[in-house]
GROMACS .gro file of C-alpha atoms in nm:
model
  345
    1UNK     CA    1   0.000   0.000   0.000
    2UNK     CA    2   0.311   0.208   0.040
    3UNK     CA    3   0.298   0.325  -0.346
    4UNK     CA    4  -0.074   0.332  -0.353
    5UNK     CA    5  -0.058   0.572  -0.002
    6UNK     CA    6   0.192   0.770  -0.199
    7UNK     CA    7  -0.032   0.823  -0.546
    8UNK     CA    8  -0.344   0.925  -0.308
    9UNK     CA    9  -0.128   1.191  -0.122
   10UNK     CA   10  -0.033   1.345  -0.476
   11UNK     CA   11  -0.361   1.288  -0.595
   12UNK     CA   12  -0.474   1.533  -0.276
   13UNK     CA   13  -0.155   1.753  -0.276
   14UNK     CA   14  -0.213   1.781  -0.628
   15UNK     CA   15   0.157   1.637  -0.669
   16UNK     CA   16   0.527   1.716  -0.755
   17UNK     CA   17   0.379   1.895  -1.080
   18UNK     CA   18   0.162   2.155  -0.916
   19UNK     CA   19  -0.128   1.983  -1.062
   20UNK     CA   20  -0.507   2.053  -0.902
   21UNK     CA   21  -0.577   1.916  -0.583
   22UNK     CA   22  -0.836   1.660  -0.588
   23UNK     CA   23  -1.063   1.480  -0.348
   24UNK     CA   24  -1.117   1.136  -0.267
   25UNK     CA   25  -1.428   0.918  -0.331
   26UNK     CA   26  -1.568   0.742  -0.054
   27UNK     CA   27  -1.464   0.427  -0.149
   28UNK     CA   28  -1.057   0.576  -0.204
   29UNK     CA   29  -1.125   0.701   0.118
   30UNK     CA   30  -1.243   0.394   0.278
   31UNK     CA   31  -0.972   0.184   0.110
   32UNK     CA   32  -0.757   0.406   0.276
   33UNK     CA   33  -0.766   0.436   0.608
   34UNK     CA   34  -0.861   0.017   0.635
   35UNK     CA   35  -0.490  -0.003   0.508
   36UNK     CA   36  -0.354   0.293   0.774
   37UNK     CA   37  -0.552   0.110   1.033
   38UNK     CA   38  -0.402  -0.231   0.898
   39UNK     CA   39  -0.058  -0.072   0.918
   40UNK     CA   40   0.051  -0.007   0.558
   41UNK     CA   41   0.246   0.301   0.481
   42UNK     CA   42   0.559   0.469   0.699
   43UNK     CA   43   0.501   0.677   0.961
   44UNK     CA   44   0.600   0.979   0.675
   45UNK     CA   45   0.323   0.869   0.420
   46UNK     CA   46   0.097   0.883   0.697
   47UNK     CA   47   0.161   1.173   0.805
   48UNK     CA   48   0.170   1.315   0.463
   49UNK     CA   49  -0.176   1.181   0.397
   50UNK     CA   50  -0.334   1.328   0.739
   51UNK     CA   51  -0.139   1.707   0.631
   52UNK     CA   52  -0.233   1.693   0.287
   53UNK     CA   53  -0.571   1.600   0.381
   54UNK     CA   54  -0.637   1.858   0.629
   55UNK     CA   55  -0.470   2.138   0.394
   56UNK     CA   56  -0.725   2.091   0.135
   57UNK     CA   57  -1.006   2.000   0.379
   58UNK     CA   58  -1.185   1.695   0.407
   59UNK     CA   59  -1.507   1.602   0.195
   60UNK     CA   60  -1.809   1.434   0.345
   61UNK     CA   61  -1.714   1.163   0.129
   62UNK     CA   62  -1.363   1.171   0.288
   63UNK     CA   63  -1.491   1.128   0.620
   64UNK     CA   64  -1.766   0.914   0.531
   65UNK     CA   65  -1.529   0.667   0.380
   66UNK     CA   66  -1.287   0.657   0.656
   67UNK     CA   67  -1.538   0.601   0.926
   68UNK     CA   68  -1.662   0.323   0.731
   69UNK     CA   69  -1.351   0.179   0.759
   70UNK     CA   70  -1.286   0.251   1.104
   71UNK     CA   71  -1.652   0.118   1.252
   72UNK     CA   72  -1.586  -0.200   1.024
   73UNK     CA   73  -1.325  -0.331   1.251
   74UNK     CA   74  -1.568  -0.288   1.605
   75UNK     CA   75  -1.811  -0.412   1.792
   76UNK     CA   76  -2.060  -0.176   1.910
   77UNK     CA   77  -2.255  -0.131   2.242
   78UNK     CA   78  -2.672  -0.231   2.224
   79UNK     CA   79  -2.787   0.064   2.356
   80UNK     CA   80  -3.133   0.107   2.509
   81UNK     CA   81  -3.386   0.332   2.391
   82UNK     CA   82  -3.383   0.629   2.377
   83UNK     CA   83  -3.029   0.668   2.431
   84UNK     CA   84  -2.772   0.963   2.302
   85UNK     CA   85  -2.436   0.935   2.203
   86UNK     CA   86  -2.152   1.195   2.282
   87UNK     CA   87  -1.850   1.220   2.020
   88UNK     CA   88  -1.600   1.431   2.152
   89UNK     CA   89  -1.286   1.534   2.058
   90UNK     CA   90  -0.928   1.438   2.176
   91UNK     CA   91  -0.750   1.789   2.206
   92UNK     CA   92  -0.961   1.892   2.497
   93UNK     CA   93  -1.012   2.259   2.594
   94UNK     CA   94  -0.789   2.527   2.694
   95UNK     CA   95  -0.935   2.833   2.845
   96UNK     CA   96  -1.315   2.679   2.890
   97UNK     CA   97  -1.379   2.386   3.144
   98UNK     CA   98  -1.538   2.072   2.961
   99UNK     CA   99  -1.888   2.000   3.124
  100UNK     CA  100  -2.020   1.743   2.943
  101UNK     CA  101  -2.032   1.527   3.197
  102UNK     CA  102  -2.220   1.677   3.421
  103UNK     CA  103  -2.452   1.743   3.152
  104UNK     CA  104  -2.481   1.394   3.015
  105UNK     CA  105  -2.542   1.297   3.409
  106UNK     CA  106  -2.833   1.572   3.411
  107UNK     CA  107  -2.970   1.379   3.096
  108UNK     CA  108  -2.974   1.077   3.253
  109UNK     CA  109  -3.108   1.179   3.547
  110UNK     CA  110  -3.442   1.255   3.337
  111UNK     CA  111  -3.402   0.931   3.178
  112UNK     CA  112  -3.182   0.978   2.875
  113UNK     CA  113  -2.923   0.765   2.876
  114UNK     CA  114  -2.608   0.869   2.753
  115UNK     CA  115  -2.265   0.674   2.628
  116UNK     CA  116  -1.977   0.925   2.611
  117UNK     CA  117  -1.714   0.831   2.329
  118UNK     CA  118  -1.368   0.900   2.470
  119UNK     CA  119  -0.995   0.883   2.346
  120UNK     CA  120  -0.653   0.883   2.464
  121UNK     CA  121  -0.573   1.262   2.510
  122UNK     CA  122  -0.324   1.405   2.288
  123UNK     CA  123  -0.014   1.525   2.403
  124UNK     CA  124   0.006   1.900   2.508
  125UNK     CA  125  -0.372   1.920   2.462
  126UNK     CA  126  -0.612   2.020   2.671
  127UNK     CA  127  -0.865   1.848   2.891
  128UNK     CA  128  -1.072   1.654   2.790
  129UNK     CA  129  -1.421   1.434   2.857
  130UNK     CA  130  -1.227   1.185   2.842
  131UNK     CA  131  -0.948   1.339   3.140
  132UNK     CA  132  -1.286   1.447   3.372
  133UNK     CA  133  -1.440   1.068   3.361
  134UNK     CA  134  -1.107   0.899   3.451
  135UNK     CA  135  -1.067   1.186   3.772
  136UNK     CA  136  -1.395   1.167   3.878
  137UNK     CA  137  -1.493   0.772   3.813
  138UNK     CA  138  -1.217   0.548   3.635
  139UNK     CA  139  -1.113   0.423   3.351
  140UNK     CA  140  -1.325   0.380   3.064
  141UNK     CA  141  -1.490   0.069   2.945
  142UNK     CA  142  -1.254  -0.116   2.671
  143UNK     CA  143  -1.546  -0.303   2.572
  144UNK     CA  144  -1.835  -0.292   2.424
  145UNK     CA  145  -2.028  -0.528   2.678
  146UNK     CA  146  -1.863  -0.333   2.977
  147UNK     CA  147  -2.037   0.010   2.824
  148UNK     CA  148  -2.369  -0.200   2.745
  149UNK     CA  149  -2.392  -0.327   3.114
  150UNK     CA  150  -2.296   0.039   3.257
  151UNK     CA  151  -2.584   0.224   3.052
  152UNK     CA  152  -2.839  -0.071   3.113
  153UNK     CA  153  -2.762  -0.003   3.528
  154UNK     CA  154  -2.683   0.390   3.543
  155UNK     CA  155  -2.788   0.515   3.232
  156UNK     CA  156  -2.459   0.668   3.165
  157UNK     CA  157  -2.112   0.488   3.055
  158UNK     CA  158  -1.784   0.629   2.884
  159UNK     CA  159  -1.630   0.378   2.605
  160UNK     CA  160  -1.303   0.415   2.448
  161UNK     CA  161  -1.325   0.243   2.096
  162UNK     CA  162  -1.035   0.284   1.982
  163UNK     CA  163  -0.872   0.069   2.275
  164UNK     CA  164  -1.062  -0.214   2.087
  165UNK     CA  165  -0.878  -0.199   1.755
  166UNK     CA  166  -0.494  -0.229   1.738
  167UNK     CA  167  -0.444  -0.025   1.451
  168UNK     CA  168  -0.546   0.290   1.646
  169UNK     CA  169  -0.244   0.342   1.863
  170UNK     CA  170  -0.001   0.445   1.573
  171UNK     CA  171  -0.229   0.675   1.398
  172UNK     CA  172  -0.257   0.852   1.710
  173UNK     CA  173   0.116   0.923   1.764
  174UNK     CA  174   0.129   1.037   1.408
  175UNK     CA  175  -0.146   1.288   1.428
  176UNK     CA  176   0.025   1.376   1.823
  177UNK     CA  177   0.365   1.445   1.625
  178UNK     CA  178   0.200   1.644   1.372
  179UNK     CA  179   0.118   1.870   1.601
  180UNK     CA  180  -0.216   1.960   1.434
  181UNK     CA  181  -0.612   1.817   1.464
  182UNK     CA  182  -0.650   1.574   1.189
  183UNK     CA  183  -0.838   1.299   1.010
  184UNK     CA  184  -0.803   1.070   1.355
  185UNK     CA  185  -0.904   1.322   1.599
  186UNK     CA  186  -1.263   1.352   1.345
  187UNK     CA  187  -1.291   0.995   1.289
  188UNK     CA  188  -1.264   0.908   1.664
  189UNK     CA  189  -1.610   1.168   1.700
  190UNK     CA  190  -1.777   0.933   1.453
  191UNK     CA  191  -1.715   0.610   1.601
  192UNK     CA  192  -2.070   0.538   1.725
  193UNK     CA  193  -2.293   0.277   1.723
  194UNK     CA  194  -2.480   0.284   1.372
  195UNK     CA  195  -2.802   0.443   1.302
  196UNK     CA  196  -2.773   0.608   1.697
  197UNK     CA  197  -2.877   0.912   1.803
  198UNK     CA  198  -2.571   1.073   1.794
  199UNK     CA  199  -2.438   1.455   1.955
  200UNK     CA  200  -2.097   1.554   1.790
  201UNK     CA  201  -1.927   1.858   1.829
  202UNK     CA  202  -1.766   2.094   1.549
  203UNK     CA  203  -1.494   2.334   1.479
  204UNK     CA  204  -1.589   2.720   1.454
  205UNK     CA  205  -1.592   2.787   1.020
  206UNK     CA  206  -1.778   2.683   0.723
  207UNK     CA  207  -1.803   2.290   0.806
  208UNK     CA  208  -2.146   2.231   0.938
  209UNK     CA  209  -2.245   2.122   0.580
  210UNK     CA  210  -1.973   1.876   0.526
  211UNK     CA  211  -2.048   1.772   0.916
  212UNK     CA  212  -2.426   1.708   0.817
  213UNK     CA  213  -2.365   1.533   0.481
  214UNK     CA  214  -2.116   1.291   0.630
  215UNK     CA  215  -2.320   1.200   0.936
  216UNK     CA  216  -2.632   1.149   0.692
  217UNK     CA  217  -2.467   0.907   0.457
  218UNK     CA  218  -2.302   0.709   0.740
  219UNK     CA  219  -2.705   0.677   0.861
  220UNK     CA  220  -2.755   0.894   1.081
  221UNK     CA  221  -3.103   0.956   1.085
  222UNK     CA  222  -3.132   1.180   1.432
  223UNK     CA  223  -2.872   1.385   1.557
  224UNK     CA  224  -2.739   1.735   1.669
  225UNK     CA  225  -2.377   1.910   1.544
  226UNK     CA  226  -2.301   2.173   1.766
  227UNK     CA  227  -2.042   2.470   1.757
  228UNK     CA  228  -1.972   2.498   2.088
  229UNK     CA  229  -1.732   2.658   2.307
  230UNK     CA  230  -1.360   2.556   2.165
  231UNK     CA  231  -1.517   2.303   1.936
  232UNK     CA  232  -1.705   2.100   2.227
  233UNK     CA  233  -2.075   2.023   2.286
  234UNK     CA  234  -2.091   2.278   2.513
  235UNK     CA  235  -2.296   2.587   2.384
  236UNK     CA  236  -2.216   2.905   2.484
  237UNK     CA  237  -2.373   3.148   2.740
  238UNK     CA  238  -2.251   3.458   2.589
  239UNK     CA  239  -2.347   3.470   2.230
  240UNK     CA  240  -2.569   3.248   2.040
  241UNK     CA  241  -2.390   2.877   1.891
  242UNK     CA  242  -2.448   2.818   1.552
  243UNK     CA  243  -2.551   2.410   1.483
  244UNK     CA  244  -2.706   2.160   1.266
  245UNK     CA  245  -3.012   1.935   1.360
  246UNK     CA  246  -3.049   1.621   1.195
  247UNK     CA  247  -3.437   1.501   1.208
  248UNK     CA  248  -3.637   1.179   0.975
  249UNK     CA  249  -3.239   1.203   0.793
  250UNK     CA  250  -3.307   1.594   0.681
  251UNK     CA  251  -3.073   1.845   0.815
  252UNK     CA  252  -3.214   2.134   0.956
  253UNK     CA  253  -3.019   2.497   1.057
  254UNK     CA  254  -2.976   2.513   1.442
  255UNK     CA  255  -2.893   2.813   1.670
  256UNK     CA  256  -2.897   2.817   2.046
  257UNK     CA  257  -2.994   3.167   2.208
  258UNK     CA  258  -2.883   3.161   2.546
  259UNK     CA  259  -3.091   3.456   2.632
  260UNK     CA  260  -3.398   3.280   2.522
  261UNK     CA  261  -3.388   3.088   2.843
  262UNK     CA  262  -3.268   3.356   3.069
  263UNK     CA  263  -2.940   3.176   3.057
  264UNK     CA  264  -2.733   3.454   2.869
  265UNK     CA  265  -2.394   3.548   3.059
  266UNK     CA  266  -2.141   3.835   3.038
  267UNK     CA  267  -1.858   3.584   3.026
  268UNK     CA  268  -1.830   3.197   2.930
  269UNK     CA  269  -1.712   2.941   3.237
  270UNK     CA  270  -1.357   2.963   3.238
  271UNK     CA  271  -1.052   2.793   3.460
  272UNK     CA  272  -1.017   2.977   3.782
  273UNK     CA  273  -0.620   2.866   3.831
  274UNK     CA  274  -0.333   2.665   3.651
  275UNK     CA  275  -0.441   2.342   3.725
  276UNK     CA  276  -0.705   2.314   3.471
  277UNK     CA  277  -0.820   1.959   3.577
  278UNK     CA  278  -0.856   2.010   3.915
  279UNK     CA  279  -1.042   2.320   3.767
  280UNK     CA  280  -1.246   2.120   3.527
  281UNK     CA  281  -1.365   1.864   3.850
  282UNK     CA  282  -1.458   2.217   4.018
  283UNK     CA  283  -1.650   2.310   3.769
  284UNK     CA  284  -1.854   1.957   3.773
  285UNK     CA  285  -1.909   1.949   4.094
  286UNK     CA  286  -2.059   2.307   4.073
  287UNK     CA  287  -2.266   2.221   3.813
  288UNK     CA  288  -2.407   1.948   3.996
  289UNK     CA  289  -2.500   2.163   4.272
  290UNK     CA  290  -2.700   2.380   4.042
  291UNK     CA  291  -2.507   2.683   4.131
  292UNK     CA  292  -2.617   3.001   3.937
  293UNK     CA  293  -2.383   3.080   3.705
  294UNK     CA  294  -2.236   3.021   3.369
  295UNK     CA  295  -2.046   2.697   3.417
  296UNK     CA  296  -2.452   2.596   3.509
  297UNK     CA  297  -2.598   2.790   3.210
  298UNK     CA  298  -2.404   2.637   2.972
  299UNK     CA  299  -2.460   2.243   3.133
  300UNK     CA  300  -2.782   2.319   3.105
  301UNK     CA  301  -2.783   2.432   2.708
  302UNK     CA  302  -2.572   2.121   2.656
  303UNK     CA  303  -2.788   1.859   2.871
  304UNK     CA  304  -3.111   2.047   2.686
  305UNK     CA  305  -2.958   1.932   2.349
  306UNK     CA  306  -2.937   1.597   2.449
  307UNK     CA  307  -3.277   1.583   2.613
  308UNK     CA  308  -3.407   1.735   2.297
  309UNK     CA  309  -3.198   1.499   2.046
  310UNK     CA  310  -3.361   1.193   2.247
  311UNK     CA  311  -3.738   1.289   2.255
  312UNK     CA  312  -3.711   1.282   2.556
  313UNK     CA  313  -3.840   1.725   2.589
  314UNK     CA  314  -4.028   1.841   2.279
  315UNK     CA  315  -3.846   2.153   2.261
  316UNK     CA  316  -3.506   2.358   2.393
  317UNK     CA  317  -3.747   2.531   2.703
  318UNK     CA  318  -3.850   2.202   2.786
  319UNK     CA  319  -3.579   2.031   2.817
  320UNK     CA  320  -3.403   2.309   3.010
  321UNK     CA  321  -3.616   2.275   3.247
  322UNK     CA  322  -3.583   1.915   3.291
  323UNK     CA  323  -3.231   1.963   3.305
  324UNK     CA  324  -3.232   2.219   3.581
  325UNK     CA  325  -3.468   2.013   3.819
  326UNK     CA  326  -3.224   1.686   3.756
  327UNK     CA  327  -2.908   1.948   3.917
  328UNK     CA  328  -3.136   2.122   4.169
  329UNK     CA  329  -3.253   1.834   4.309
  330UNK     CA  330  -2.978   1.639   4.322
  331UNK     CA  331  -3.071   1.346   4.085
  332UNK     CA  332  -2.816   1.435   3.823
  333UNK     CA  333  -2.516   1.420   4.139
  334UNK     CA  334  -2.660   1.051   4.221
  335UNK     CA  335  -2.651   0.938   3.884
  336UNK     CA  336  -2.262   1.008   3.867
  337UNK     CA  337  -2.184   0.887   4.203
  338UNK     CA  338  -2.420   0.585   4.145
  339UNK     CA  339  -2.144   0.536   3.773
  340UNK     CA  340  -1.842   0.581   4.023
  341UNK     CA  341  -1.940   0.311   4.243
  342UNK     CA  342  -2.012   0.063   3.948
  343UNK     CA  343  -1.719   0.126   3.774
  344UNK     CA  344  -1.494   0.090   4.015
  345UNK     CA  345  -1.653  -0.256   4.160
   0.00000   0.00000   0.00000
């Protein structure tokens, strides 16, 4: 594959001749990254392929193709109706505290259950879902039947797919010596359970087309993209977040208004000192108390999304309110501690 890795990075580069860059069909794509995952090509041609590929931008056919590849090789957790999936990204955030988790715990407080896709953080990035849930409960599940089990009981688990597949651990040094977000970090958001309801987050820019076409043709038939704070789920409470709703397999324009719920803030959660973990617990723990504030506002948005994704509220208000009684009242708090003590049995 090492000369046929070669001829697609020219073919995207648009080669040695300064020829036009061109994209990949899905099945080029697919073809692939089965053979990067099978561990053809040198750690340069790899790297080539994941630079080229994020110069000129990948295509929803691109990503469609390599997530193929990638979900052929798993096993996937049954998940029990109506749950939501979280895809979430592996360079964490820098300036913002995460708080999905305490927002997929609201959710499945009001019944929702949620399985958070996690990967092994890359190096110098920030923190990430993945960080909070091994701080505040353990390791995530390795396996699928682990993950199954954990959502049947608590109605919220954390799964690590790409600890299933061997193939995994080499791309992800490549893209960490890069030193830039590529193809891996996008493919790991996609690695769900087919046909799911799925929540992914997306970069700021002109992507939430690609991000709607790809998820569509990989069969998604209900799901939400957001543009949240520092490309996470987590919407802000300062100015409105730009999305994409996926409903019946149609895409639909989505914008969150945090003012619409009197949830609007002059400033987004942020890390009150150095240690942005220990920070990033803090801010879990004091969104689980309810606590007025933004690091609450914007749990709220984010749990609302999910409640709304899983028919669970027909509409944003709704579901914000669901969410905020599951904190107040401490149900969203016993779902995570009632998680910590299962995991770690």
């Amino acid at each position: 594959m090492g000369k046929d890795l070669r001829a697609l990075v020219q073919k995207i580069g648009g080669g040695a001749s300064g020829s036009l860059r061109r994209n990949l069909s899905r099945e080029e794509a697919r073809a692939a990254f089965e053979s990067l995952l099978s561990g053809d090509g040198t750690d340069a041609q790899v790297a080539a392929f994941f630079a080229a590929l994020r110069a000129k931008g990948a295509t929803a056919d691109e990503l469609t193709g390599s997530t193929e590849a990638a979900r052929a090789r798993l096993s996937f957790p049954a998940l029990p109706a109506p749950a939501v999936v979280l895809g979430t990204s592996r360079m964490g955030k820098f300036h913002t505290p995460p708080l999905g988790l305490a927002a997929a715990a609201a959710a499945a407080a009001c019944g929702t259950p949620v399985l958070v896709l996690a990967a092994p953080s890359a190096r110098g990035a920030g923190i990430t879902l993945g960080d909070l849930w091994v701080h505040m409960v353990g390791s995530p599940c390795s396996d699928p039947g682990s993950a199954e089990r954990l959502l049947q009981q608590r109605g919220l688990a954390c799964w690590e797919p790409t600890l299933a597949d061997p193939g995994w651990p080499r791309l992800l040094r490549i893209e960490e010596e890069i030193g830039l977000r590529s193809l891996p970090d996008i493919v790991i958001k996609l690695l769900a359970p087919p046909g799911c309801r799925l929540m992914v987050a997306a970069m700021a820019g002109p992507v939430l087309g690609t991000a709607g076409e790809a998820l569509t043709s990989l069969g998604c038939r209900e799901g939400v993209i957001v543009q949240g704070i520092e490309g996470s789920t987590d919407p802000s409470v300062r100015v409105h977040t730009r999305g994409l709703l996926i409903e019946g397999g149609s895409t639909y324009p989505l914008r969150v208004v945090p003012a619409d719920f009197a949830l609007e803030c002059d400033a987004e959660p942020s890390y009150p000192h150095e240690d942005r973990l220990e920070a990033a617990v803090g801010a879990t723990l004091q969104a689980l108390l309810g606590m007025p504030g933004p690091v609450t506002y914007a749990t709220l948005l984010s749990a609302a999304l999910m409640l709304r994704l899983s028919g669970r509220a027909r509409d944003l208000a709704a579901a914000v309110a669901l969410a905020k009684d599951a904190l107040e009242s401490g149900a969203a708090q016993r779902v995570l501690d009632g998680v910590r003590a299962a995991a770690r049995q």
